[in-house]
Every structure is written in C-alpha cells, then in structure tokens.
Short mmCIF file of C-alpha atoms in Angstrom, two decimals:
data_model
loop_
_atom_site.label_atom_id
_atom_site.label_comp_id
_atom_site.label_asym_id
_atom_site.label_seq_id
_atom_site.Cartn_x
_atom_site.Cartn_y
_atom_site.Cartn_z
CA MET H 265 0.01 -0.02 0.01
CA ALA H 266 2.70 2.59 0.74
CA GLU H 267 4.45 1.98 -2.83
CA GLU H 268 1.27 2.62 -4.08
CA ILE H 269 0.48 5.51 -2.19
CA LYS H 270 3.97 7.01 -3.40
CA THR H 271 3.28 6.20 -6.85
CA LEU H 272 -0.36 7.73 -6.82
CA SER H 273 1.16 10.85 -5.15
CA SER H 274 4.02 11.46 -7.79
CA GLN H 275 1.15 10.78 -10.44
CA LEU H 276 -0.90 13.41 -9.01
CA ALA H 277 2.16 15.89 -8.77
CA GLN H 278 2.59 15.55 -12.42
CA ASP H 279 -0.78 15.69 -13.13
CA PRO H 280 -3.14 17.83 -11.02
CA ASP H 281 -6.15 17.25 -12.70
CA SER H 282 -5.89 13.45 -12.71
CA LEU H 283 -8.49 11.40 -11.07
CA VAL H 284 -6.07 9.08 -9.31
CA PHE H 285 -6.82 11.45 -6.33
CA LEU H 286 -9.84 9.26 -5.96
CA ARG H 287 -7.69 6.03 -5.20
CA LEU H 288 -4.97 7.85 -3.36
CA GLY H 289 -7.52 9.65 -0.89
CA GLU H 290 -8.92 6.14 -0.61
CA LEU H 291 -5.92 4.57 0.35
CA LEU H 292 -4.59 7.33 2.69
CA ARG H 293 -8.07 6.92 4.85
CA MET H 294 -7.80 3.17 5.04
CA LYS H 295 -4.20 4.04 6.40
CA GLY H 296 -5.90 6.04 9.02
CA GLN H 297 -4.24 9.01 7.49
CA LEU H 298 -7.50 11.31 7.69
CA ASP H 299 -5.80 14.79 7.29
CA ALA H 300 -3.52 13.60 4.32
CA ALA H 301 -6.76 11.96 2.96
CA GLN H 302 -9.13 15.14 3.54
CA ARG H 303 -6.07 17.46 1.77
CA VAL H 304 -5.98 15.32 -1.17
CA ALA H 305 -10.05 14.71 -1.50
CA VAL H 306 -10.64 18.62 -0.92
CA THR H 307 -8.03 19.48 -3.79
CA GLY H 308 -9.41 17.06 -6.06
CA LEU H 309 -12.92 18.68 -5.17
CA ASP H 310 -11.58 22.18 -6.26
CA ARG H 311 -10.89 20.62 -9.44
CA HIS H 312 -13.83 18.06 -10.18
CA PRO H 313 -16.62 19.98 -8.07
CA HIS H 314 -19.46 18.03 -10.19
CA LEU H 315 -17.57 14.62 -9.65
CA PRO H 316 -20.03 12.66 -7.66
CA ASP H 317 -16.93 9.99 -6.49
CA ALA H 318 -15.06 12.95 -5.19
CA HIS H 319 -17.94 13.93 -2.63
CA ASP H 320 -18.17 10.50 -1.98
CA LEU H 321 -14.83 10.01 -1.08
CA PHE H 322 -14.66 13.48 0.82
CA ALA H 323 -17.72 12.00 2.94
CA ARG H 324 -16.46 8.74 3.55
CA ILE H 325 -13.22 10.77 5.15
CA LEU H 326 -15.61 12.93 7.40
CA ALA H 327 -17.56 10.07 8.72
CA ASP H 328 -14.36 8.56 9.68
CA LYS H 329 -13.73 11.74 11.62
CA HIS H 330 -17.13 11.51 13.28
CA ASP H 331 -18.16 14.90 11.22
CA TYR H 332 -21.46 13.51 10.31
CA GLU H 333 -23.04 16.76 9.39
CA ARG H 334 -20.50 17.47 6.67
CA ALA H 335 -20.61 13.89 5.66
CA PHE H 336 -24.38 14.04 5.06
CA ASP H 337 -24.09 17.06 2.47
CA GLU H 338 -21.32 15.53 0.76
CA TRP H 339 -23.41 12.18 0.22
CA ASP H 340 -26.21 14.40 -0.50
CA MET H 341 -24.51 16.31 -2.94
CA ALA H 342 -23.32 13.07 -4.61
CA LEU H 343 -26.83 11.64 -5.03
CA ARG H 344 -27.94 15.28 -6.71
CA ILE H 345 -25.48 14.84 -9.37
CA ALA H 346 -25.80 11.04 -9.46
CA PRO H 347 -29.20 9.89 -8.19
CA ASP H 348 -27.88 6.08 -8.34
CA HIS H 349 -24.63 6.29 -6.91
CA VAL H 350 -24.06 3.66 -4.83
CA GLY H 351 -21.63 4.98 -2.32
CA ALA H 352 -23.66 7.81 -1.43
CA LEU H 353 -26.76 5.82 -1.32
CA LYS H 354 -25.22 3.27 1.24
CA GLY H 355 -23.34 6.34 3.35
CA LEU H 356 -26.68 7.80 3.78
CA ALA H 357 -28.21 4.77 4.71
CA PHE H 358 -25.37 4.58 7.73
CA LEU H 359 -25.97 7.92 8.75
CA TYR H 360 -29.77 7.18 9.06
CA PHE H 361 -28.90 4.05 11.17
CA LYS H 362 -26.79 6.40 13.28
CA VAL H 363 -29.49 8.53 14.08
CA GLY H 364 -32.29 5.41 14.75
CA ASP H 365 -34.05 6.14 11.37
CA VAL H 366 -34.28 2.51 10.13
CA GLN H 367 -37.24 3.27 7.67
CA GLN H 368 -34.86 5.70 5.67
CA ALA H 369 -31.70 3.44 6.18
CA ALA H 370 -33.68 0.65 4.34
CA ALA H 371 -35.02 2.98 1.68
CA HIS H 372 -31.51 4.32 0.75
CA LEU H 373 -30.37 0.32 1.05
CA GLU H 374 -32.79 -0.71 -1.42
CA ALA H 375 -32.50 2.06 -3.79
CA ALA H 376 -28.64 0.81 -3.59
CA GLN H 377 -29.56 -2.74 -3.97
CA ARG H 378 -31.51 -1.82 -7.22
CA VAL H 379 -28.34 -0.35 -8.77
CA ALA H 380 -25.97 -2.93 -7.51
CA PRO H 381 -28.11 -6.26 -6.77
CA ASP H 382 -24.75 -8.48 -6.27
CA ASP H 383 -23.27 -6.17 -3.61
CA PRO H 384 -23.16 -8.67 -0.41
CA GLY H 385 -22.26 -5.61 1.93
CA ILE H 386 -26.02 -4.21 0.66
CA ALA H 387 -27.46 -7.10 1.25
CA GLN H 388 -26.39 -7.57 5.01
CA ALA H 389 -27.37 -4.10 5.82
CA LEU H 390 -30.69 -4.69 4.50
CA ALA H 391 -30.95 -7.78 6.26
CA LEU H 392 -29.82 -5.68 9.66
CA ALA H 393 -32.52 -2.84 8.53
CA HIS H 394 -35.34 -5.28 8.24
CA GLY H 395 -34.21 -7.32 11.61
CA GLY H 396 -35.06 -3.87 13.26
CA GLU H 397 -31.75 -3.20 14.50
CA SER H 398 -30.40 0.45 14.48
CA GLY H 399 -28.59 3.26 16.40
CA PRO H 400 -24.85 3.89 17.07
CA GLY H 401 -23.97 0.41 17.25
CA ALA H 402 -25.06 -0.71 13.97
CA ALA H 403 -22.51 -1.89 11.31
CA SER H 404 -21.69 0.89 8.71
CA PRO H 405 -22.26 -0.31 5.01
CA ALA H 406 -20.46 2.37 3.98
CA THR H 407 -17.26 2.86 6.07
CA GLU H 408 -14.86 1.17 8.44
CA PRO H 409 -16.12 0.35 12.15
CA MET H 410 -15.65 3.44 14.13
CA ALA H 411 -14.23 3.99 17.54
CA PRO H 412 -16.67 5.30 20.34
CA ALA H 413 -15.62 9.05 21.35
CA PRO H 414 -13.75 9.36 24.61
CA ALA H 415 -15.53 10.35 27.59
CA ALA H 416 -15.87 14.63 27.71
CA GLN H 417 -14.32 16.60 30.42
CA PRO H 418 -16.89 18.66 32.67
CA LEU H 419 -18.25 21.56 31.18
CA GLU H 420 -19.10 25.36 32.75
CA GLU H 421 -23.05 25.42 32.51
CA SER H 422 -23.12 28.29 29.62
CA ARG H 423 -20.78 25.57 27.44
CA VAL H 424 -23.27 22.78 27.03
CA PHE H 425 -23.12 23.24 23.53
CA ALA H 426 -19.61 24.90 22.80
CA GLY H 427 -18.71 24.55 19.19
CA LEU H 428 -22.10 23.31 17.97
CA GLU H 429 -23.86 25.16 14.93
CA GLY H 430 -26.97 27.39 16.36
CA ALA H 431 -25.81 26.97 19.85
CA GLU H 432 -27.36 30.38 20.83
CA GLU H 433 -30.39 30.65 18.59
CA GLY H 434 -31.18 26.80 17.51
CA LEU H 435 -30.45 24.63 20.42
CA LEU H 436 -32.37 24.33 23.91
CA LEU H 437 -31.84 21.82 26.79
CA LEU H 438 -34.54 21.70 29.39
CA ASP H 439 -34.97 19.94 32.67
CA PRO H 440 -38.53 17.90 33.48
CA SER H 441 -39.98 21.55 34.82
CA GLY H 442 -38.96 23.38 31.71
CA GLN H 443 -35.84 25.23 33.12
CA VAL H 444 -33.33 26.28 30.47
CA LEU H 445 -30.03 24.57 31.09
CA GLY H 446 -28.16 25.48 28.05
CA GLY H 447 -28.91 26.97 24.40
CA ALA H 448 -30.96 29.91 23.33
CA LEU H 449 -33.91 30.03 20.29
CA LYS H 450 -34.66 33.25 18.15
CA ASP H 451 -37.66 33.41 15.94
CA PRO H 452 -37.08 34.73 12.62
CA SER H 453 -37.15 38.37 13.34
CA GLY H 454 -34.24 37.59 15.58
CA ARG H 455 -36.63 38.19 18.94
CA ASP H 456 -35.17 35.79 21.80
CA VAL H 457 -37.95 33.18 22.61
CA THR H 458 -35.93 30.97 24.69
CA ASP H 459 -38.27 31.13 28.02
CA ALA H 460 -41.46 31.30 26.09
CA VAL H 461 -40.86 27.84 24.05
CA ALA H 462 -39.27 26.43 27.44
CA ALA H 463 -42.67 27.23 29.20
CA TYR H 464 -44.68 25.62 26.37
CA LEU H 465 -42.59 22.57 26.31
CA ALA H 466 -42.45 21.87 30.35
CA GLY H 467 -43.44 18.03 30.88
CA VAL H 468 -43.35 17.38 26.98
CA SER H 469 -40.74 14.79 27.62
CA GLN H 470 -42.74 12.86 30.23
CA GLU H 471 -46.21 13.01 28.15
CA ALA H 472 -44.16 11.49 25.20
CA GLY H 473 -42.74 8.55 27.11
CA ARG H 474 -46.19 8.00 28.47
CA THR H 475 -47.85 8.29 25.08
CA ALA H 476 -45.28 5.66 23.45
CA LYS H 477 -45.71 3.51 26.62
CA LEU H 478 -49.50 3.45 25.94
CA LEU H 479 -49.31 2.77 22.40
CA GLY H 480 -46.80 0.14 22.96
CA LEU H 481 -43.91 1.73 21.33
CA GLY H 482 -41.31 1.50 23.63
CA SER H 483 -39.04 4.32 24.92
CA TRP H 484 -39.45 7.10 22.65
CA THR H 485 -36.11 8.43 20.73
CA GLY H 486 -37.15 11.36 19.23
CA LEU H 487 -39.89 13.71 17.18
CA ALA H 488 -39.30 15.57 13.97
CA ALA H 489 -41.72 18.23 12.67
CA GLU H 490 -41.79 20.39 9.44
CA GLY H 491 -43.12 24.03 9.49
CA ARG H 492 -43.57 26.42 6.66
CA HIS H 493 -40.62 28.23 7.79
CA GLY H 494 -38.21 25.72 9.33
CA HIS H 495 -38.18 22.18 11.11
CA ALA H 496 -37.96 20.99 14.73
CA HIS H 497 -36.65 18.16 16.31
CA LEU H 498 -37.28 16.91 19.88
CA THR H 499 -35.10 14.32 21.66
CA PRO H 500 -34.35 13.17 25.26
CA PRO H 501 -30.92 13.41 25.39
CA THR H 502 -31.13 11.54 29.03
CA GLY H 503 -33.58 10.61 31.63
CA SER H 504 -36.40 13.22 31.43
CA ALA H 505 -34.49 16.18 30.41
CA LEU H 506 -35.72 17.45 26.47
CA LEU H 507 -33.39 18.81 23.42
CA LEU H 508 -34.69 20.98 20.99
CA VAL H 509 -32.88 21.53 17.69
CA VAL H 510 -34.57 24.03 15.37
CA ARG H 511 -33.27 24.58 11.79
CA GLU H 512 -34.43 26.60 8.69
CA ARG H 513 -36.54 25.01 6.08
CA ALA H 514 -33.61 24.65 4.13
CA VAL H 515 -31.78 22.12 5.78
CA PRO H 516 -33.07 18.41 5.30
CA MET H 517 -34.68 16.28 7.54
CA GLY H 518 -31.86 13.97 7.69
CA ARG H 519 -29.34 16.68 8.18
CA LEU H 520 -31.32 17.83 11.32
CA ALA H 521 -31.47 14.38 12.77
CA ILE H 522 -27.85 14.09 12.38
CA ILE H 523 -27.51 17.80 14.22
CA ALA H 524 -29.86 16.84 16.99
CA GLN H 525 -27.40 13.48 17.39
CA ARG H 526 -24.37 15.60 17.81
CA ALA H 527 -26.23 17.80 20.23
CA ALA H 528 -27.78 15.23 22.34
CA VAL H 529 -24.28 13.75 22.96
CA ALA H 530 -23.05 17.32 24.02
CA ALA H 531 -25.84 17.41 26.25
CA ARG H 532 -25.66 14.05 27.51
CA ARG H 533 -22.22 14.45 28.62
CA TRP H 534 -22.82 17.97 30.42
CA LEU H 535 -25.87 16.31 32.31
CA GLU H 536 -23.34 13.37 33.31
CA ALA H 537 -20.83 15.71 34.32
CA GLN H 538 -23.65 17.84 36.62
CA ALA H 539 -24.71 14.83 38.38
#
C-alpha cells in the first residue's frame, strides 16, 4: 500500500487534474491518515466539483472523523449529481442508522440494491434493517467501524453546546420542569423566544414517554416536525431532559437528525458531568 501511495502521489504531482486522487485519498483513509486524505479529497473537489465520486470520497473521510453533518451534505450532493450513486446511497443509509431512522436507512439501501444487486454488503445491511436493529451500534455499510468518542471533561453550564452550530439560536436543553439548562432560541426576526418556548415544552418529555408506552411503542427517541418556515427535532438526551433543535427549512430533515444527535451527545455528557 505504501508503494502505491507513493506512486499515486507522484502521478498526481505531475498531473494535478488526474483522477488518481480518488484512489490516493481512499488509500490514505484506509491507512488512517485522515488529514492527508482530506487534503487530497478537497484539492480533488476543487478541480472536479461535479464529480460524485469525489464527494463520496470526502464524505467517507468526514464520517471516519465523526463529522456526520458535513458527511451528510457531501453524500447528499453526490446524489444530487448522480441519483443512483451506490456509495452515496450506502453512506446516507449508514447515517440514518446512526440516528435510529431504520425506515430511511432501508429505503436508501433498497435503492442501492436496485443499482448493485450483487453487492453482499448491501444485502447484509438490508437484513440488519429489516431485522429492526439500529442506532450507533449498527454496522456501517459505507465506512470502517468507528471507535467510540472519548469521554468529555466537565463543562461550564454556559458551554453545554460549545462549538456546535446554532448554539445561541437553534439549540435548547431543558430539565423536566422546563428550566433552561443551555442553549437559546430566536424567531425569524431575531427575537429571543427561549423562555416562552421552554415554558410551553415543560413536561413534554414525560408526556411523550407516557404516550409511547400506552401505544406499545417502547421508549421514545425523537420527534421531528416540518413547518412552513423551518424544521424542529425533539429528543430526550437522557432521563426526562428534553433537547429541541430548530433549523431553517433549507436544512434537510435527515441532516437535522444528525445535528440533533451531535447536540444530544454534548447534552448527555454535560448532564452526566453535573450529576
């Protein structure tokens, strides 16, 4: 592998427009050299922005780096360019597995199987989906298995969502009584509506849990809603706490689920640190 990487690097240096960057980036990814692989992929995308395989490569690297939001965007872009791109279909199926949306994962895998009916990996992932297994422990149909993230250090209260997009306007963490624990919300005009929304959502987590139990659905894991001007996603990061994520309508529901998952992880770590 090392010799092939050296050869491909030389070829790419001689011809920067060459498509050998696809193989080079994949080899570097497989070796775990993710930063080098990302540089190769980004440079290749700059020269070939409409090449679906380039977006697929970049998405694989981002997924290995646990940057699932951007990976979703790259696989989504690959499908916009080539709706039957097997790698992108498998990649998005993996991300839907990660957030527990087995139905969407199966739909993408079925689309991939129609294009590549002899792919054993797709058949195996479909069997997993039809078996009802999902969530972070599900096998990845697109990338190598990912190691669990290291435990977070205790955070200050105001830093629950530190580093996450929309922390001061589209993320809100509440306790069972509706008290704001972190984040903030603004309406389209920029007016702060944090307290009003928090008061309205007080007790929602318990009601959702009771409703799911009465219907025999098991524990509730999330609720998504589409609005005229935006989308919302509710999830209980732990116990009876409630996390609300709001984004503009241009953000696909699939990506919103990925954003909510990342925010839930941050919230869970913060809550555990406060216990």
